[in-house]
mmCIF file of C-alpha atoms in Angstrom:
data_model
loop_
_atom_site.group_PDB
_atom_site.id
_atom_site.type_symbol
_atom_site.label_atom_id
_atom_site.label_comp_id
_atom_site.label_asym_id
_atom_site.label_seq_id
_atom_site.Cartn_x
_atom_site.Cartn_y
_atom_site.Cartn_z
ATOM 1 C CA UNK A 1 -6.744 25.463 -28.241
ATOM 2 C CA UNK A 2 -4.943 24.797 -31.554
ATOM 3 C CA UNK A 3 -2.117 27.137 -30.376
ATOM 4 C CA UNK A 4 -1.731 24.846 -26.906
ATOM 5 C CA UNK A 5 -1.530 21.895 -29.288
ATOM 6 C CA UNK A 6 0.912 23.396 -31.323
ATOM 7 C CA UNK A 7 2.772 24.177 -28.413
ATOM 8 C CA UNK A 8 2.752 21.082 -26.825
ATOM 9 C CA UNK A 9 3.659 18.907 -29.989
ATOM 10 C CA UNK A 10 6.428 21.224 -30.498
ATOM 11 C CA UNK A 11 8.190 20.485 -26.882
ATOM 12 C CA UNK A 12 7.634 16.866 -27.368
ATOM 13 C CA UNK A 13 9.391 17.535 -30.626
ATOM 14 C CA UNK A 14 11.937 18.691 -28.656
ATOM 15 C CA UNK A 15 12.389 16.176 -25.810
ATOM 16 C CA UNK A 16 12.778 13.770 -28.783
ATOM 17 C CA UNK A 17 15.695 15.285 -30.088
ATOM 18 C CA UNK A 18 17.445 15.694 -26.587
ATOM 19 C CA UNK A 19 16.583 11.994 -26.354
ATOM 20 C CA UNK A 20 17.919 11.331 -30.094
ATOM 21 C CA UNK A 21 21.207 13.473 -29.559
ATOM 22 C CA UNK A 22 21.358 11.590 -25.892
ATOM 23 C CA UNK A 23 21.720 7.797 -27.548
ATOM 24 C CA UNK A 24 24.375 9.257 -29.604
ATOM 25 C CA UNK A 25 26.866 9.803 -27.056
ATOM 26 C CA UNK A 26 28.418 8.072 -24.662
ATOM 27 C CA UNK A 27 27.458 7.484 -21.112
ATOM 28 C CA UNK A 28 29.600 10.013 -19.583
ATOM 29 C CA UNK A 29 28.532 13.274 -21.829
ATOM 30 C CA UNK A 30 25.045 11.462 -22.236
ATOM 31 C CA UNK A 31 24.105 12.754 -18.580
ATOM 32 C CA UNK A 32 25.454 16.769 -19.833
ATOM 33 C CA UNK A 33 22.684 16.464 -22.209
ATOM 34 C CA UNK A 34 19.278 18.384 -21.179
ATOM 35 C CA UNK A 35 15.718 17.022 -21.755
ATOM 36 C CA UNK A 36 13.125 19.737 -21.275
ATOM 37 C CA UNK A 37 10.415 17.298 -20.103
ATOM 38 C CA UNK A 38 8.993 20.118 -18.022
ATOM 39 C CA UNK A 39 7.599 22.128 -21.273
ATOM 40 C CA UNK A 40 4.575 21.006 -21.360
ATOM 41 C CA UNK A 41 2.140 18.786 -19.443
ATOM 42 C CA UNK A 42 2.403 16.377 -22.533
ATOM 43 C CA UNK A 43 6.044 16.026 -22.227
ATOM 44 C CA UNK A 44 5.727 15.798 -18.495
ATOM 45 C CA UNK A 45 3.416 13.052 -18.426
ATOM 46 C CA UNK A 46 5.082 10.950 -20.984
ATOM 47 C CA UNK A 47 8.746 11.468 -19.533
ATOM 48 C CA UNK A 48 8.483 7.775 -17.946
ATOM 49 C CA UNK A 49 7.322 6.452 -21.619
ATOM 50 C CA UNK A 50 10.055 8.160 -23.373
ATOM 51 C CA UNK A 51 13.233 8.155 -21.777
ATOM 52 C CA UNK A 52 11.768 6.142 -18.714
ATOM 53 C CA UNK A 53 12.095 2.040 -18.044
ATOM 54 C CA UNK A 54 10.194 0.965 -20.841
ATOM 55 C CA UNK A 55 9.109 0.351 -24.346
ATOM 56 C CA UNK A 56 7.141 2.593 -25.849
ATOM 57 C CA UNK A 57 5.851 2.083 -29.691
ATOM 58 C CA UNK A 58 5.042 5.180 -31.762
ATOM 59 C CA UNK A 59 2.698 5.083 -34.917
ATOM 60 C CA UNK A 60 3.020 8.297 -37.164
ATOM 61 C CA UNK A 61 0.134 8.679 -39.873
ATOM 62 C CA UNK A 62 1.368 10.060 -42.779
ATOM 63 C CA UNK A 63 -1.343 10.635 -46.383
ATOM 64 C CA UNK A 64 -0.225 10.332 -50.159
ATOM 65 C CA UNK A 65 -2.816 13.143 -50.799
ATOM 66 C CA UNK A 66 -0.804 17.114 -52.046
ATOM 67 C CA UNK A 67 -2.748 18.181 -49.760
ATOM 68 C CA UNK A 68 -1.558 16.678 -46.643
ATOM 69 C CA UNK A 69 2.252 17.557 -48.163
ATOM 70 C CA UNK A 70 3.331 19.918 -45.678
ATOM 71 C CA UNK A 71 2.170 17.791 -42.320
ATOM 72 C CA UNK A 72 3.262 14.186 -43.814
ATOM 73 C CA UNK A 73 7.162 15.615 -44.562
ATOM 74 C CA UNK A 74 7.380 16.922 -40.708
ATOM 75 C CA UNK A 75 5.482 13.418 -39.476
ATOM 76 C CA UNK A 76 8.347 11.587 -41.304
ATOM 77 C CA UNK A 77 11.401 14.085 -40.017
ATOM 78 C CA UNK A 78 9.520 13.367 -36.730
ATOM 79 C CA UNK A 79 10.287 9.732 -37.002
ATOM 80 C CA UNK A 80 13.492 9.797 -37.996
ATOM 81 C CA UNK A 81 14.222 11.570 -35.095
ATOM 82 C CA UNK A 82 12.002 8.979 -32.700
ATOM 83 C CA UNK A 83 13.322 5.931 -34.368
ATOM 84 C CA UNK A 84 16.607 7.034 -33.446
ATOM 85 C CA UNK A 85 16.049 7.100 -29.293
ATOM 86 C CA UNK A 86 17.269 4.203 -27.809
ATOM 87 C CA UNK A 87 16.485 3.054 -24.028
ATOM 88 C CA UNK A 88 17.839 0.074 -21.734
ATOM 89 C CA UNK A 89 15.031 -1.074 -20.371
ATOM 90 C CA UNK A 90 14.955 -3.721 -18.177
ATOM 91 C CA UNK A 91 12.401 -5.940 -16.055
ATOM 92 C CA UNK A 92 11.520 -5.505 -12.736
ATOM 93 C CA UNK A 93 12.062 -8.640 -10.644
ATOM 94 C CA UNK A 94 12.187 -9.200 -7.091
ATOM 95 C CA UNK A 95 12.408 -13.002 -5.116
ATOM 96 C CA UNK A 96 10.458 -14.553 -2.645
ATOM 97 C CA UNK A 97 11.849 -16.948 -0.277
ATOM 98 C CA UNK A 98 8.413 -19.162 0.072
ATOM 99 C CA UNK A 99 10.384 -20.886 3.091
ATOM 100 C CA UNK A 100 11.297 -18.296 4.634
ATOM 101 C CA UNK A 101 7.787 -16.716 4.493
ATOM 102 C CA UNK A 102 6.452 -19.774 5.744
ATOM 103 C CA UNK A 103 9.047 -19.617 8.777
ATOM 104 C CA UNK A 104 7.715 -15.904 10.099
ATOM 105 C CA UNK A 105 4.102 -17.293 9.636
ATOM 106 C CA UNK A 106 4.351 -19.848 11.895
ATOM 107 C CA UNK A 107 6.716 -17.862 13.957
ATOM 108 C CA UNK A 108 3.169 -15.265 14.682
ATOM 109 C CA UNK A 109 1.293 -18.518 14.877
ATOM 110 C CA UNK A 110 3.260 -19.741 17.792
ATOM 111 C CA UNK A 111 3.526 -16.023 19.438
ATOM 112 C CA UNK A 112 -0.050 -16.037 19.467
ATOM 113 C CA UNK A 113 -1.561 -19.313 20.605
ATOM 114 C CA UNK A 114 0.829 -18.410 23.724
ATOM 115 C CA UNK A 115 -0.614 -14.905 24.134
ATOM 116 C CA UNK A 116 -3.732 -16.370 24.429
ATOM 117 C CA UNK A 117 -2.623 -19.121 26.743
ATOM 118 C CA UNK A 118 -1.404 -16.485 29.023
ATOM 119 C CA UNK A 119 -4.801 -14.664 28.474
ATOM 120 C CA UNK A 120 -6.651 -17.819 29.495
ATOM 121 C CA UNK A 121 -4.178 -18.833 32.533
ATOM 122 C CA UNK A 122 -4.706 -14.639 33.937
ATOM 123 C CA UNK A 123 -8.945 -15.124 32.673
ATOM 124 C CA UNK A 124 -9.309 -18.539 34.697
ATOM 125 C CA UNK A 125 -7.016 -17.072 37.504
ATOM 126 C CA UNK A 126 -9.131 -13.487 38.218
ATOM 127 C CA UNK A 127 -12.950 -16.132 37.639
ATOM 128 C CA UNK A 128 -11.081 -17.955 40.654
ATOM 129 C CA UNK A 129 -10.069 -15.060 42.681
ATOM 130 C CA UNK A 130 -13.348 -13.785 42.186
ATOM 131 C CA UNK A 131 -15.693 -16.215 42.104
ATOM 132 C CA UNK A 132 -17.203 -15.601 38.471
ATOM 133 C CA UNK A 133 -17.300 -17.242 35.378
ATOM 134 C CA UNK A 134 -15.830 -15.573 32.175
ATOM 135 C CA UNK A 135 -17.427 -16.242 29.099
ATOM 136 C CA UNK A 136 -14.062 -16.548 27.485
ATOM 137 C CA UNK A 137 -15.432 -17.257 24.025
ATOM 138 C CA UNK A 138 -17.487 -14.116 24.068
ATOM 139 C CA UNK A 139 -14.661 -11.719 25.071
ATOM 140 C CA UNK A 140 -12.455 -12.999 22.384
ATOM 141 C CA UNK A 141 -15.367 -12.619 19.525
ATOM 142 C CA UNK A 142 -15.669 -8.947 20.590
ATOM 143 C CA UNK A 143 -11.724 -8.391 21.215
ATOM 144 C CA UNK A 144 -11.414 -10.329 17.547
ATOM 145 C CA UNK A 145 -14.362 -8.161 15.585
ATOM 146 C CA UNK A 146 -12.654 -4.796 17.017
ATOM 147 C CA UNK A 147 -8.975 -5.076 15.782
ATOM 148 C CA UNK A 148 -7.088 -6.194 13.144
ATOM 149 C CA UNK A 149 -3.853 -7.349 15.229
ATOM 150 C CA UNK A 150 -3.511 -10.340 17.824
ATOM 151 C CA UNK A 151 -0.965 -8.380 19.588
ATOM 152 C CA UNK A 152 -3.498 -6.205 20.936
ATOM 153 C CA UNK A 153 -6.450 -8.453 22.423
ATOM 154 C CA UNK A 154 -4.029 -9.433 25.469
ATOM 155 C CA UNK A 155 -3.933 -6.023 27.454
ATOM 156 C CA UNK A 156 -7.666 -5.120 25.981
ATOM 157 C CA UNK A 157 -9.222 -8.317 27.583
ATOM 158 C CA UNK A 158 -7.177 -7.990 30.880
ATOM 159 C CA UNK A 159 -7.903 -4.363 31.348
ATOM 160 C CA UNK A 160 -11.461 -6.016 30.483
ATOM 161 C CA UNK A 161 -11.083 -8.337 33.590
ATOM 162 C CA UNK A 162 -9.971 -5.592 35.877
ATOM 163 C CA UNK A 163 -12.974 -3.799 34.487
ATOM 164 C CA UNK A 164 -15.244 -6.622 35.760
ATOM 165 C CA UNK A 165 -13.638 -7.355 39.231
ATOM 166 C CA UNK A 166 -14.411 -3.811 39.464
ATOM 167 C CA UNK A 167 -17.930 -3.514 38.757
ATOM 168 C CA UNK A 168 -17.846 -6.957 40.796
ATOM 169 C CA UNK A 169 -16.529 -4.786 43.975
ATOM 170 C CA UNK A 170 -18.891 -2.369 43.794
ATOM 171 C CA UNK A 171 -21.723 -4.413 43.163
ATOM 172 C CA UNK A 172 -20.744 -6.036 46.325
ATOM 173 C CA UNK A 173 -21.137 -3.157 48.229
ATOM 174 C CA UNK A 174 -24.394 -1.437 46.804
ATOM 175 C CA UNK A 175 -25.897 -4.028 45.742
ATOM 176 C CA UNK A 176 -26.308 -7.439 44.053
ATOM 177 C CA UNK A 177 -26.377 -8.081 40.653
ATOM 178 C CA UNK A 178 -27.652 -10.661 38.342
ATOM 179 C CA UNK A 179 -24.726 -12.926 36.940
ATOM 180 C CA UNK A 180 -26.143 -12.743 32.936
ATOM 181 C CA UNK A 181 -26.668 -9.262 33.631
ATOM 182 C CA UNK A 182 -22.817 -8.284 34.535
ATOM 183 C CA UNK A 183 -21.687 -11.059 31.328
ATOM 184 C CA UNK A 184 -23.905 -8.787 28.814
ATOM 185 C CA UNK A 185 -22.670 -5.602 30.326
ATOM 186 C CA UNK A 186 -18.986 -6.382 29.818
ATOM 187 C CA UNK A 187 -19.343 -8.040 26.170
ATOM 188 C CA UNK A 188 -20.838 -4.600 25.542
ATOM 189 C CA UNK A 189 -17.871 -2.677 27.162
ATOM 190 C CA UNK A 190 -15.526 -4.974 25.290
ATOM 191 C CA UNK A 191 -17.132 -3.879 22.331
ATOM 192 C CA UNK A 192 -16.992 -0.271 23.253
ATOM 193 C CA UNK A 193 -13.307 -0.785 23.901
ATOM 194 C CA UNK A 194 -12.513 -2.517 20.352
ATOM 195 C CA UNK A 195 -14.451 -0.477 18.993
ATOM 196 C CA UNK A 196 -12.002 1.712 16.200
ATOM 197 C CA UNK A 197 -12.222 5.486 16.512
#
C-alpha cells in the first residue's frame, strides 16, 4: 500500500512538472508538451483540477523537526514546482432570454387549449352520433394521470371514443347494457391505455 502511494505521488509529481514546463512556453509549443495524467488513478482524477477550468489551491505541510528533514525539502521543491502552473480559467455563463421563454410557453398553451377544443368538438360529435353521454371530465383525469405530454391525450381519448361506440355496437346487438356500467368500464380502459409500460 505504501509502494501504490509512492507511486501515485510520484506521477502527480510528474504531471506537475509537465504542467510547470507547459506555462513556460508559449501557446504554440505549449500543446507539444505531454502530461501523463493517465499514470495513476490520482493523476487521472485530478486532471480537471490541475490543468482543467479551474482554481485549485494546494496546502503543503512542511515540520521544523531534523527529523522530518528529508520529506519537508521535497514538500518545498514540490511547491516550487506547483506554484509555478498557471491556468486561464474562466466562468461558465450562458443567457436566458426570459421573453423569449415566455413566448414558447404560451405558444404550448395556445396549441393545447385547441387540441382539446378539437377533442371536445370530435367527444360531443361521436355522444351525438351515438346517443351517449361522455363523461368528458373523467376521460381527461385518466388521459392526464397516465402521461406526461398534452400532445398525446388527443389520439388516446379518440381511439377511447371509437373504443366505446364499439362496445356501444355490440351491446346493441347482444344485449343491453347499463349506461354507468359502460362510463366505469371505459374510465378503466382509459386507464389501462395511459397506463406507462
Amino acid at each position: 500500500e505504501g509502494g501504490n502511494i509512492n507511486k501515485s505521488l510520484l506521477a502527480l509529481g510528474t504531471v506537475v512538472q509537465a504542467l510547470a514546463k507547459r506555462s513556460k512556453l508559449s501557446a504554440a509549443k505549449a500543446s507539444e508538451v505531454f502530461v501523463p495524467y493517465r499514470s495513476s488513478k490520482l493523476t487521472r482524477l485530478l486532471r480537471d483540477c490541475l490543468g482543467g477550468n479551474c482554481h485549485t489551491s494546494m496546502l503543503f505541510c512542511v515540520t521544523p523537526s531534523i527529523l522530518g528533514f528529508e520529506e519537508s525539502c521535497n514538500t518545498m521543491l514540490f511547491a516550487m514546482q506547483a506554484k509555478l502552473v498557471q491556468v486561464a480559467a474562466k466562468r461558465n455563463e450562458f443567457t436566458v432570454n426570459v421573453t423569449e421563454v415566455a413566448r414558447n410557453q404560451e405558444n404550448i398553451i395556445e396549441r393545447l387549449r385547441a387540441e382539446l377544443a378539437i377533442v371536445k368538438e370530435e367527444l360531443m360529435r361521436k355522444s351525438v352520433e351515438t346517443g351517449k353521454v361522455v363523461d368528458f371530465s373523467a376521460l381527461l383525469m385518466s388521459a392526464t394521470q397516465g402521461t406526461a405530454t398534452g400532445s398525446s391525450i388527443h389520439p388516446l381519448l379518440i381511439q377511447e371514443g371509437e373504443k366505446d361506440h364499439d362496445t356501444e355496437g355490440t351491446a346493441a346487438e347482444g344485449g343491453t347494457r347499463s349506461p354507468s356500467r359502460q362510463r366505469s368500464q371505459s374510465v378503466s380502459s382509459m386507464s389501462a391505455v395511459m397506463s406507462p409500460k
